[in-house]
Each structure stands twice: as C-alpha cells, then as structure tokens.
Tab-separated table of C-alpha atoms in Angstrom:
chain	number	residue	atom	x	y	z
A	92	MET	CA	108.602	128.202	103.742
A	93	LYS	CA	110.158	127.366	100.371
A	94	SER	CA	109.232	123.944	99.003
A	95	PRO	CA	112.401	121.901	98.467
A	96	GLU	CA	112.869	119.945	95.264
A	97	LEU	CA	111.991	116.243	95.528
A	98	LEU	CA	114.740	114.350	93.702
A	99	LEU	CA	114.227	110.675	92.815
A	100	PRO	CA	116.503	108.024	91.279
A	101	ALA	CA	115.884	106.990	87.669
A	102	GLY	CA	117.441	103.633	86.848
A	103	ASP	CA	115.711	103.559	83.466
A	104	LEU	CA	112.908	105.213	81.503
A	105	SER	CA	110.078	103.358	83.251
A	106	ARG	CA	111.336	104.309	86.706
A	107	MET	CA	111.890	107.903	85.588
A	108	ARG	CA	108.281	108.100	84.403
A	109	ALA	CA	107.041	106.591	87.659
A	110	ALA	CA	109.047	109.109	89.679
A	111	PHE	CA	107.424	112.008	87.820
A	112	ASP	CA	103.957	110.423	87.916
A	113	TYR	CA	104.096	110.105	91.702
A	114	GLY	CA	105.430	113.547	92.555
A	115	ALA	CA	109.132	114.001	91.830
A	116	ASP	CA	110.331	117.412	90.677
A	117	ALA	CA	113.558	116.018	89.272
A	118	VAL	CA	115.419	112.739	88.754
A	119	TYR	CA	119.043	111.723	88.484
A	120	ALA	CA	120.298	109.130	86.023
A	121	GLY	CA	123.646	107.548	85.316
A	122	SER	CA	125.872	108.630	82.457
A	123	PRO	CA	127.474	105.756	80.553
A	124	ARG	CA	130.892	104.688	81.910
A	125	TYR	CA	131.240	107.502	84.466
A	126	SER	CA	128.436	106.766	86.930
A	127	LEU	CA	128.730	104.860	90.200
A	128	ARG	CA	126.064	102.497	88.874
A	129	ALA	CA	127.947	101.480	85.746
A	130	ARG	CA	127.093	97.789	86.286
A	131	ASN	CA	123.337	98.381	86.291
A	132	ASN	CA	122.362	101.428	84.268
A	133	GLY	CA	119.221	101.500	82.135
A	134	PHE	CA	120.516	104.662	80.484
A	135	ALA	CA	123.701	103.069	79.145
A	136	LYS	CA	122.583	103.756	75.560
A	137	LEU	CA	122.708	107.350	74.367
A	138	THR	CA	119.361	107.002	72.586
A	139	GLU	CA	117.616	106.093	75.858
A	140	LEU	CA	119.332	108.901	77.708
A	141	GLU	CA	118.361	111.407	75.027
A	142	GLN	CA	114.759	110.221	75.204
A	143	GLY	CA	114.767	110.519	78.994
A	144	ILE	CA	116.055	114.097	78.896
A	145	ARG	CA	113.513	115.030	76.236
A	146	GLU	CA	110.596	113.513	78.161
A	147	ALA	CA	111.653	115.160	81.415
A	148	HIS	CA	111.788	118.591	79.815
A	149	GLU	CA	108.469	118.077	78.013
A	150	ARG	CA	106.907	117.514	81.440
A	151	GLY	CA	108.567	120.616	82.875
A	152	LYS	CA	110.806	118.459	85.081
A	153	LYS	CA	114.578	118.304	85.552
A	154	ILE	CA	117.042	115.492	84.986
A	155	PHE	CA	120.601	115.390	86.318
A	156	LEU	CA	123.315	113.039	85.019
A	157	ALA	CA	125.679	111.369	87.464
A	158	SER	CA	129.285	111.375	86.250
A	159	ASN	CA	130.626	110.885	89.744
A	160	ILE	CA	133.320	108.222	89.535
A	161	LEU	CA	136.809	108.829	90.890
A	162	PRO	CA	138.655	107.838	87.708
A	163	HIS	CA	142.066	106.330	87.164
A	164	ASN	CA	144.281	107.664	84.379
A	165	ALA	CA	142.878	105.346	81.694
A	166	LYS	CA	139.433	106.943	81.786
A	167	LEU	CA	140.824	110.458	81.419
A	168	LYS	CA	141.779	109.702	77.826
A	169	THR	CA	138.160	109.176	76.782
A	170	PHE	CA	136.256	111.413	79.163
A	171	LEU	CA	135.951	114.608	77.123
A	172	ALA	CA	134.907	112.782	73.959
A	173	ASP	CA	132.373	110.701	75.873
A	174	ILE	CA	130.857	113.573	77.831
A	175	GLU	CA	130.482	115.941	74.859
A	176	PRO	CA	127.368	114.264	73.354
A	177	LEU	CA	125.786	114.068	76.813
A	178	ILE	CA	126.202	117.804	77.377
A	179	ALA	CA	124.778	118.417	73.902
A	180	MET	CA	121.564	116.721	75.106
A	181	GLN	CA	121.208	119.567	77.627
A	182	PRO	CA	120.691	117.789	80.937
A	183	ASP	CA	119.950	120.187	83.777
A	184	ALA	CA	123.238	119.425	85.565
A	185	LEU	CA	126.107	116.991	85.852
A	186	ILE	CA	126.691	115.353	89.255
A	187	MET	CA	130.460	115.104	89.674
A	188	ALA	CA	132.993	114.283	92.376
A	189	ASP	CA	136.497	114.338	90.893
A	190	PRO	CA	138.230	117.766	90.912
A	191	GLY	CA	140.054	117.044	87.660
A	192	LEU	CA	136.919	116.101	85.758
A	193	ILE	CA	135.121	119.137	87.166
A	194	MET	CA	138.011	121.357	86.058
A	195	LYS	CA	137.858	120.028	82.492
A	196	VAL	CA	134.084	120.398	82.202
A	197	ARG	CA	134.332	123.964	83.495
A	198	GLU	CA	137.052	124.726	80.925
A	199	HIS	CA	135.252	123.231	77.915
A	200	TRP	CA	131.599	123.877	78.813
A	201	PRO	CA	131.491	126.767	81.314
A	202	HIS	CA	127.702	127.055	80.886
A	203	MET	CA	127.115	123.471	82.134
A	204	PRO	CA	125.715	123.418	85.709
A	205	ILE	CA	127.642	121.107	88.044
A	206	HIS	CA	126.369	119.541	91.255
A	207	LEU	CA	129.042	118.264	93.617
A	208	SER	CA	128.474	114.588	94.401
A	209	VAL	CA	128.206	113.222	97.924
A	210	GLN	CA	131.343	111.262	96.969
A	211	ALA	CA	133.311	114.487	97.433
A	212	ASN	CA	132.573	114.297	101.201
A	213	THR	CA	131.668	117.949	101.808
A	214	THR	CA	131.205	118.278	105.569
A	215	ASN	CA	131.781	121.972	106.362
A	216	TYR	CA	131.024	125.458	105.082
A	217	TRP	CA	134.598	126.235	104.041
A	218	GLY	CA	134.415	123.243	101.722
A	219	VAL	CA	131.143	124.551	100.312
A	220	GLN	CA	132.681	127.995	99.788
A	221	PHE	CA	135.672	126.469	97.997
A	222	TRP	CA	133.512	124.571	95.516
A	223	GLN	CA	131.326	127.618	94.996
A	224	LYS	CA	134.431	129.540	93.895
A	225	MET	CA	135.164	126.701	91.457
A	226	GLY	CA	131.813	127.348	89.774
A	227	VAL	CA	129.796	124.507	91.316
A	228	GLU	CA	126.095	125.432	91.607
A	229	ARG	CA	124.915	122.809	94.101
A	230	ILE	CA	126.550	120.834	96.905
A	231	ILE	CA	125.230	117.392	97.809
A	232	LEU	CA	126.224	117.332	101.454
A	233	SER	CA	127.861	114.358	103.103
A	234	ARG	CA	125.488	111.906	104.787
A	235	GLU	CA	127.544	112.152	107.972
A	236	LEU	CA	126.209	115.619	108.879
A	237	SER	CA	123.667	116.383	111.586
A	238	ILE	CA	120.714	118.714	111.048
A	239	GLU	CA	122.467	121.309	113.202
A	240	GLU	CA	125.574	121.165	111.000
A	241	ILE	CA	123.454	121.475	107.862
A	242	ALA	CA	121.724	124.522	109.347
A	243	GLU	CA	125.082	126.150	110.098
A	244	ILE	CA	126.283	125.508	106.545
A	245	ARG	CA	123.078	127.084	105.220
A	246	GLN	CA	123.639	130.163	107.404
A	247	GLN	CA	127.270	130.530	106.326
A	248	CYS	CA	126.544	129.804	102.631
A	249	PRO	CA	123.176	131.404	101.826
A	250	ASP	CA	123.612	131.745	98.065
A	251	ILE	CA	124.392	128.217	96.876
A	252	GLU	CA	122.061	125.259	96.468
A	253	LEU	CA	122.281	122.501	99.095
A	254	GLU	CA	121.054	118.940	98.627
A	255	VAL	CA	120.547	116.335	101.379
A	256	PHE	CA	119.852	112.594	101.224
A	257	VAL	CA	116.646	111.677	103.075
A	258	HIS	CA	115.968	108.050	102.153
A	259	GLY	CA	117.724	104.900	100.977
A	260	ALA	CA	120.728	102.730	101.621
A	261	LEU	CA	123.491	104.004	103.880
A	262	CYS	CA	127.031	103.015	103.028
A	263	ILE	CA	129.351	101.572	105.644
A	264	ALA	CA	132.125	103.769	104.293
A	265	TYR	CA	132.358	107.532	104.555
A	266	SER	CA	129.805	108.745	101.993
A	267	GLY	CA	130.405	105.754	99.776
A	268	ARG	CA	134.192	105.605	99.616
A	269	CYS	CA	134.331	101.861	100.190
A	270	LEU	CA	136.848	99.187	99.180
A	271	LEU	CA	135.120	95.979	100.334
A	272	SER	CA	133.787	95.102	96.879
A	273	GLY	CA	137.194	95.733	95.345
A	274	TYR	CA	138.853	93.537	97.981
A	275	PHE	CA	136.502	90.587	97.545
A	276	ASN	CA	135.550	90.690	93.865
A	277	HIS	CA	138.033	93.098	92.266
A	278	ARG	CA	135.127	95.411	91.413
A	279	ASP	CA	135.908	98.930	92.545
A	280	PRO	CA	132.920	100.800	94.015
A	281	ASN	CA	134.543	104.116	93.166
A	282	GLN	CA	134.566	103.069	89.502
A	283	GLY	CA	130.856	102.210	89.505
A	284	THR	CA	131.007	98.416	89.949
A	285	CYS	CA	130.098	97.885	93.619
A	286	THR	CA	128.783	94.412	94.520
A	287	ASN	CA	127.432	95.559	97.928
A	288	ALA	CA	129.786	93.367	99.928
A	289	CYS	CA	128.741	95.210	103.078
A	290	ARG	CA	125.334	93.535	102.828
A	291	TRP	CA	126.493	89.935	102.620
A	292	ASP	CA	125.931	87.471	105.455
A	293	TYR	CA	128.797	87.614	107.964
A	294	GLN	CA	129.474	85.807	111.231
A	295	VAL	CA	131.639	87.376	113.934
A	296	HIS	CA	134.263	85.352	115.833
A	297	ASN	CA	136.391	86.379	118.777
A	298	ALA	CA	140.125	86.671	118.274
A	299	ALA	CA	143.293	87.725	120.023
A	300	ALA	CA	146.468	89.266	118.663
A	301	ASP	CA	149.575	87.065	118.763
A	302	ASP	CA	153.135	88.273	119.294
A	303	SER	CA	153.431	89.307	115.654
A	304	GLY	CA	150.216	91.352	115.786
A	305	ASP	CA	148.175	88.925	113.682
A	306	ALA	CA	144.638	88.042	114.802
A	307	GLN	CA	144.142	84.441	115.943
A	308	LEU	CA	140.729	82.749	116.314
A	309	LEU	CA	139.455	82.004	119.834
A	310	SER	CA	136.731	79.405	120.322
A	311	ASP	CA	135.514	80.127	123.867
A	312	PHE	CA	133.791	83.455	123.254
A	313	HIS	CA	130.190	84.148	122.156
A	314	PHE	CA	130.061	87.469	120.341
A	315	GLN	CA	126.281	87.881	120.241
A	316	ALA	CA	125.823	87.457	123.991
A	317	ALA	CA	128.722	89.775	124.747
A	318	SER	CA	127.420	92.334	122.275
A	319	GLU	CA	123.962	92.329	123.862
A	320	THR	CA	125.509	92.797	127.300
A	321	ALA	CA	127.660	95.640	126.020
A	322	ASN	CA	124.735	97.380	124.330
A	323	ALA	CA	122.703	97.178	127.537
A	324	GLN	CA	125.519	98.821	129.496
A	325	PHE	CA	126.524	101.407	126.900
A	326	GLU	CA	125.055	104.836	127.684
A	327	GLY	CA	126.139	107.071	124.820
A	328	ILE	CA	128.796	108.224	122.391
A	329	ASN	CA	129.968	111.326	124.229
A	330	GLY	CA	132.339	109.713	126.699
A	331	GLN	CA	129.852	108.921	129.472
A	332	GLN	CA	130.937	105.280	129.606
A	333	ARG	CA	133.466	103.277	127.628
A	334	HIS	CA	132.134	100.400	125.554
A	335	PRO	CA	132.949	97.101	127.353
A	336	LEU	CA	133.987	95.498	124.047
A	337	ALA	CA	136.219	98.382	122.958
A	338	ASN	CA	139.760	97.854	121.725
A	339	ARG	CA	139.244	94.169	120.987
A	340	VAL	CA	140.049	92.278	117.806
A	341	TYR	CA	137.439	90.152	116.029
A	342	LEU	CA	137.361	87.980	112.940
A	343	ILE	CA	134.502	87.984	110.445
A	344	GLU	CA	133.602	85.148	108.091
A	345	GLU	CA	131.341	85.513	105.044
A	346	ALA	CA	128.765	82.756	104.435
A	347	ASN	CA	130.073	81.891	100.958
A	348	ARG	CA	133.752	82.113	101.958
A	349	LEU	CA	133.948	79.734	104.896
A	350	GLY	CA	137.363	79.614	106.504
A	351	GLU	CA	138.405	83.071	105.247
A	352	MET	CA	138.784	85.017	108.492
A	353	MET	CA	139.169	88.798	108.249
A	354	PRO	CA	140.186	90.893	111.266
A	355	ILE	CA	138.182	93.912	112.409
A	356	MET	CA	138.409	96.270	115.379
A	357	GLU	CA	135.761	97.786	117.633
A	358	ASP	CA	136.059	101.012	119.627
A	359	GLU	CA	133.854	102.851	122.101
A	360	HIS	CA	131.547	103.998	119.279
A	361	GLY	CA	130.823	100.469	118.079
A	362	THR	CA	131.730	98.399	115.029
A	363	TYR	CA	130.972	100.617	112.048
A	364	ILE	CA	131.725	98.214	109.244
A	365	MET	CA	128.742	96.139	108.086
A	366	ASN	CA	125.055	96.181	107.303
A	367	SER	CA	123.839	99.664	108.078
A	368	LYS	CA	120.151	100.213	108.536
A	369	ASP	CA	118.454	102.173	105.749
A	370	LEU	CA	118.053	105.930	105.951
A	371	ARG	CA	114.521	107.237	106.513
A	372	ALA	CA	114.359	110.946	107.294
A	373	ILE	CA	110.748	111.666	106.392
A	374	GLU	CA	110.146	112.947	109.927
A	375	GLN	CA	112.924	115.499	109.372
A	376	VAL	CA	111.493	116.876	106.095
A	377	ALA	CA	109.828	119.874	107.749
A	378	ARG	CA	113.007	120.827	109.620
A	379	LEU	CA	115.159	120.524	106.485
A	380	ALA	CA	112.676	122.656	104.535
A	381	GLU	CA	112.667	125.223	107.344
A	382	ILE	CA	116.475	125.387	107.247
A	383	GLY	CA	116.297	126.154	103.533
A	384	VAL	CA	117.676	122.954	101.992
A	385	ASP	CA	117.044	123.205	98.249
A	386	SER	CA	116.714	119.529	97.355
A	387	LEU	CA	115.754	116.347	99.228
A	388	LYS	CA	117.245	113.277	97.591
A	389	ILE	CA	116.177	109.636	97.620
A	390	GLU	CA	118.765	106.927	96.924
A	391	GLY	CA	118.154	103.870	94.776
A	392	ARG	CA	118.852	103.790	91.027
A	393	THR	CA	118.844	99.974	91.155
A	394	LYS	CA	115.593	99.739	93.148
A	395	SER	CA	112.216	98.647	91.736
A	396	ILE	CA	109.534	100.781	90.130
A	397	TYR	CA	107.443	100.114	93.247
A	398	TYR	CA	110.169	101.603	95.447
A	399	VAL	CA	110.390	104.684	93.221
A	400	ALA	CA	106.626	105.227	93.134
A	401	ARG	CA	106.074	104.635	96.857
A	402	THR	CA	108.918	106.854	98.047
A	403	ALA	CA	108.014	109.629	95.578
A	404	GLN	CA	104.377	109.605	96.652
A	405	THR	CA	105.164	109.474	100.373
A	406	TYR	CA	107.850	112.170	100.448
A	407	ARG	CA	105.736	114.372	98.153
A	408	ARG	CA	102.998	114.336	100.773
A	409	ALA	CA	105.504	115.053	103.549
A	410	ILE	CA	106.945	118.053	101.682
A	411	ASP	CA	103.539	119.456	100.769
A	412	ASP	CA	102.306	119.054	104.351
A	413	ALA	CA	105.417	120.753	105.740
A	414	VAL	CA	105.127	123.726	103.398
A	415	ALA	CA	101.427	124.044	104.237
A	416	GLY	CA	102.253	124.084	107.952
A	417	LYS	CA	100.440	120.823	108.680
A	418	PRO	CA	101.655	118.461	111.441
A	419	PHE	CA	103.567	115.352	110.419
A	420	ASP	CA	101.331	112.483	109.275
A	421	TYR	CA	102.608	109.358	111.014
A	422	THR	CA	100.782	107.077	108.580
A	423	LEU	CA	103.596	107.918	106.145
A	424	LEU	CA	105.950	105.832	108.285
A	425	ALA	CA	103.764	102.771	107.821
A	426	GLU	CA	103.723	103.251	104.048
A	427	LEU	CA	107.523	103.208	103.949
A	428	GLU	CA	107.621	100.103	106.152
A	429	GLY	CA	105.948	98.306	103.254
A	430	LEU	CA	109.134	98.665	101.230
A	431	ALA	CA	111.832	96.037	101.589
A	432	ASN	CA	114.277	97.463	104.105
A	433	ARG	CA	116.957	96.539	106.623
A	434	GLY	CA	115.361	98.485	109.412
A	435	TYR	CA	115.272	102.270	109.388
A	436	THR	CA	117.341	104.984	111.005
A	437	ALA	CA	117.541	108.757	110.695
A	438	GLY	CA	121.262	108.223	110.180
A	439	PHE	CA	123.506	111.018	111.370
A	440	LEU	CA	120.798	113.669	111.032
A	441	GLU	CA	119.693	112.777	114.553
A	442	ARG	CA	122.386	111.621	116.963
A	443	HIS	CA	121.137	108.305	118.310
A	444	GLN	CA	123.112	105.676	120.186
A	445	THR	CA	125.258	103.232	118.298
A	446	GLN	CA	122.754	100.389	118.248
A	447	GLU	CA	120.286	102.650	116.425
A	448	TYR	CA	122.672	102.929	113.456
A	449	GLN	CA	123.541	99.301	113.074
A	450	ASN	CA	121.362	96.322	112.238
A	451	TYR	CA	122.981	93.422	114.111
A	452	LEU	CA	120.130	90.965	113.672
A	453	THR	CA	119.727	90.383	109.943
A	454	GLY	CA	121.788	90.820	106.822
A	455	HIS	CA	118.917	90.732	104.366
A	456	SER	CA	115.903	92.860	103.501
A	457	LEU	CA	112.649	92.304	105.371
A	458	ALA	CA	109.332	93.269	103.773
A	459	LYS	CA	106.897	94.631	106.331
A	460	GLN	CA	103.150	95.395	106.300
A	461	SER	CA	102.704	95.285	102.542
A	462	GLN	CA	104.277	93.539	99.570
A	463	PHE	CA	104.481	94.592	95.931
A	464	VAL	CA	102.568	91.959	93.956
A	465	GLY	CA	101.982	93.358	90.479
A	466	GLN	CA	101.574	96.132	87.946
A	467	ILE	CA	98.596	96.832	85.707
A	468	THR	CA	99.697	96.778	82.064
A	469	GLN	CA	96.360	97.340	80.291
A	470	ILE	CA	92.647	97.751	81.017
A	471	SER	CA	89.836	96.497	78.813
A	472	GLY	CA	86.569	98.305	78.180
A	473	ASP	CA	84.729	96.309	80.837
A	474	GLY	CA	87.224	97.340	83.539
A	475	TRP	CA	89.148	94.072	83.779
A	476	ALA	CA	92.858	94.857	84.100
A	477	THR	CA	95.792	92.729	83.026
A	478	VAL	CA	98.290	92.431	85.870
A	479	LEU	CA	101.923	91.456	85.435
A	480	VAL	CA	102.441	89.453	88.629
A	481	LYS	CA	105.506	90.054	90.805
A	482	ASN	CA	104.574	88.099	93.947
A	483	LYS	CA	101.793	85.721	94.980
A	484	PHE	CA	98.306	87.040	95.758
A	485	ALA	CA	94.837	85.515	95.806
A	486	VAL	CA	91.104	86.155	95.755
A	487	GLY	CA	90.121	87.385	99.201
A	488	ASP	CA	93.367	89.289	99.759
A	489	THR	CA	93.330	92.942	100.772
A	490	LEU	CA	95.105	94.909	98.049
A	491	GLU	CA	96.259	98.494	97.800
A	492	ILE	CA	95.915	99.983	94.329
A	493	ILE	CA	98.657	102.623	94.082
A	494	HIS	CA	98.025	105.293	91.453
A	495	PRO	CA	99.027	108.942	90.913
A	496	SER	CA	95.362	109.938	91.220
A	497	GLY	CA	95.223	108.427	94.711
A	498	ASN	CA	95.526	105.068	96.425
A	499	GLN	CA	92.639	102.689	97.094
A	500	ILE	CA	92.255	99.687	99.421
A	501	ILE	CA	90.112	96.855	98.025
A	502	CYS	CA	89.259	93.255	98.796
A	503	LEU	CA	89.909	91.197	95.683
A	504	THR	CA	86.671	89.411	94.766
A	505	ALA	CA	87.578	87.742	91.465
A	506	MET	CA	90.466	86.817	89.200
A	507	ARG	CA	90.921	85.392	85.712
A	508	LYS	CA	93.860	83.569	84.152
A	509	ASN	CA	93.830	82.830	80.417
A	510	GLY	CA	90.144	83.752	80.367
A	511	GLU	CA	89.207	81.231	83.063
A	512	ALA	CA	88.257	81.910	86.666
A	513	ALA	CA	91.193	81.558	89.058
A	514	GLN	CA	91.792	81.848	92.770
A	515	VAL	CA	95.562	82.445	93.014
A	516	ALA	CA	98.231	84.335	91.088
A	517	PRO	CA	101.104	82.033	92.082
A	518	GLY	CA	104.114	84.234	91.487
A	519	ASN	CA	106.467	86.293	89.366
A	520	GLY	CA	106.262	86.437	85.593
A	521	ILE	CA	102.670	85.360	84.855
A	522	GLU	CA	99.673	87.517	83.889
A	523	VAL	CA	96.206	87.511	85.462
A	524	GLU	CA	93.183	89.781	85.228
A	525	ILE	CA	91.320	91.513	88.045
A	526	PRO	CA	88.036	93.477	87.803
A	527	GLU	CA	86.831	97.029	88.393
A	528	MET	CA	90.067	98.831	87.575
A	529	GLN	CA	88.684	101.627	85.376
A	530	GLY	CA	91.007	104.641	85.363
A	531	LYS	CA	93.880	102.782	87.052
A	532	ASP	CA	96.217	102.579	84.064
A	533	ASN	CA	99.744	101.475	85.012
A	534	ALA	CA	98.766	101.269	88.696
A	535	LEU	CA	100.959	99.307	91.085
A	536	ILE	CA	99.417	96.711	93.388
A	537	ALA	CA	100.519	95.809	96.904
A	538	ARG	CA	99.114	93.084	99.125
A	539	VAL	CA	98.344	94.423	102.585
A	540	MET	CA	99.828	92.013	105.131
A	541	SER	CA	97.916	91.017	108.244
A	542	ALA	CA	99.410	92.232	111.520
C-alpha cells in the first residue's frame, strides 16, 4: 500500500514548523490577497512566505500556496503582477479554483504545478478528466463525496493525483460556497473574508407562510421538542419514511440580532444550514490509502499550534499503521477528542442519518478529555522549563507533554513563578517554570481532564 501524503495547514511560520515536527509531509499556506483566509494570514508578507518556502525545502518537505478565491473583475487587474513573485519563490504548487486564473497561470507559467481547490466542487470523474486536460496535476475532491465515489473516481482516473479532506471544519455550504457572512457582515467568504456566520448562536422559531408567501412567526410551537420527535421517527435518507417536519417554514434568530427573523426551509433530509459537526475521518485513513488517494488533508489555517501538532501526530500514526497493515488504534480517537470541537462526524464519506451530520445541541466548541495549557519556550541547564501559559493548570494536575520524540504523561510536582514556589498557573499570557523537562524543547502541554 502506498503511503499517502499527510497535508497540514500552515497559518504562519510557527504552525508550519510544528506541522513538520509532528509528521506532516507537506503544508498549505495562503498567498496574499488571493487566499480564502485573507483576513487571517500569517504569510501576508512576502518575506515570511519566502522564508517558509525555503525552510520547507531545506527539510525536504513541500509547501503549497492557496490562491483559491473566486475573484471579481477588480482583482484580475492585479493578479498576474501579484502572483509573479510568488511563483519565483518556487512553491511546490498553487491551489486554485477559478478557471480564468488557472488559464492565465498556465499561459504565463506552464511549468507551475496547479492543484484544483475544493472550491471548484469536483464531484465526478468526468470533471477530473476535464481538469486533467487543462493541465491540473492534482484534484482536491469535494467534501460531499462518499468513499465509494472516491474509489470510482480513482479507478476511472488512475494517472492524476487525488486529495481528500479528512479532518476539520465542515462548511454548511457546498464545499465552502457560502453567502451567510456576506449577507450579515458584507464580508464575502469567496473573497477570503468569511466571518463564520454558520457557527453563531441561533434560535429556531416556528412560522407559517401568509397569502403573499412571506413567513410569519407562530408562538405556539416548540421546535426542539418537535425536532426530537421527528428524529426519533426518522428512519433514513433513502425514502423509507418522510420526515414529519418536512416542507415547513421556520424562522431563525441570531443571539446578537434579536428581532431579525430569517426564514429557512426543511425537507425530508433535514435542515442543512447551520453548525455542522467537525469532520474526523481518521478511521477511514486505511480505506482511503487502499483506494490510492495521494494526499490526506487537514483543515484549519486559523487553528492553534496545538491543533496543528496534535492532528499531525495523530494522523501520522494512523497512516503509518495503515501502511504497515496494523489494525486501527482506537486510542487515536481519544487524542482528537482533546481538541476543541463541535462534535465529530465522518461527513459524507460514510452515509449516516441526518442527525449524525448536524449538531443541534450547541453552537460553540467543547473541549473534551484534555486541554491545551501551555508551550515550553526554553529549558535551563537544571531541567526547569519556562512555560508560556495558555490555560489554567496547577501542581498536582496530570499533564501530557507533547513532543515530536514522543508524548509523556506526568503528575506535576512543583512550579515556580518569578523564581518563587507557586501552586497555580492562573491563565493565559503569564510564564511559569516546571521541572524535569530535559530534552523537551518547544513541547506543548495539555492538562488531562478527569472523566
């Protein structure tokens, strides 16, 4: 079995280094102005981007640059001039979605490898064959595909690279083509300025259509109770039984916009509009590798260094175990539960019932089993390490020391603050020292939560 590439997000230089330290084969970073993370891009300066590309290549790793916006006319005028110095830095590929931009890069720099972004919504093998004829070297397949569909695409298109998302946030729109942020805040997600409106706190109210077709609020209906009843009665998505709440109109109200009622519809497949669970396909790694998927991709260029390190380390183990023919290690699931998440799903890779896709209970992240509490910044000769604190921890806590050389569980026996003995590191932004950390340079620290 061929080992697929493990591809991690790099929001900045520190997260890129962490991704490589913990097992990534390649990273993807945002190009200035033309990435879908234009609002939060640690590589916005060309000097930082050049340094990142140089460091990646010195380590024998790859770095891909996302230039995957769907631009309006105004950005066409500057695109070629802006992209030229980036191509001169020799990234390993550009990740692109817009046919016009791809056409121009192919015309001016035919040697430049292009990976087709998930934003292009490639869902079938004819689409893959089309882009292959256009000179694209890799297709990042749409998140809406099942494993069976991916396998069929691989069979029909054996000589092009295929990339599949295996972990991270799922968009409520079709592979990211969302307009909620643009509607609420006039920040267009397809131009790189998404404000994640799908993850705000919404309440659902019952409504009825009046004679003009407008939705009117009803006060004698309890959505949550009706939804629970419907979910209990709903048997599947293949026509076995129609959803009891189908073809109704509802109104949603956002917590910070009280009184602004927005109509939505629900059909027999559910209400696919808000707050998707997060993708976790680590159990499917062996199957994807067996199919012959070339790259397994983790989402999250705006996530923390802890997220990058933990996901890189965990998926590295899953890939290595799969290639070695070992059975799946279920302790990997628990390690990913320690990341802040909105509940996990295998997404569309495995066809579950509607309630498995959607998180109806909470609209915010829940940290489970472990919590990131700090990062070691330096170690003195006597083994005492300076820790930049991220969350509260104390003497007596069980800590996991996360390091590329291997993780270690300890019980914290002592702590110093400003040279004096201390019992508690109260929270973000302060520095403390902890003992016996020889060889754990730049390690991350998580507090293991009691069950």
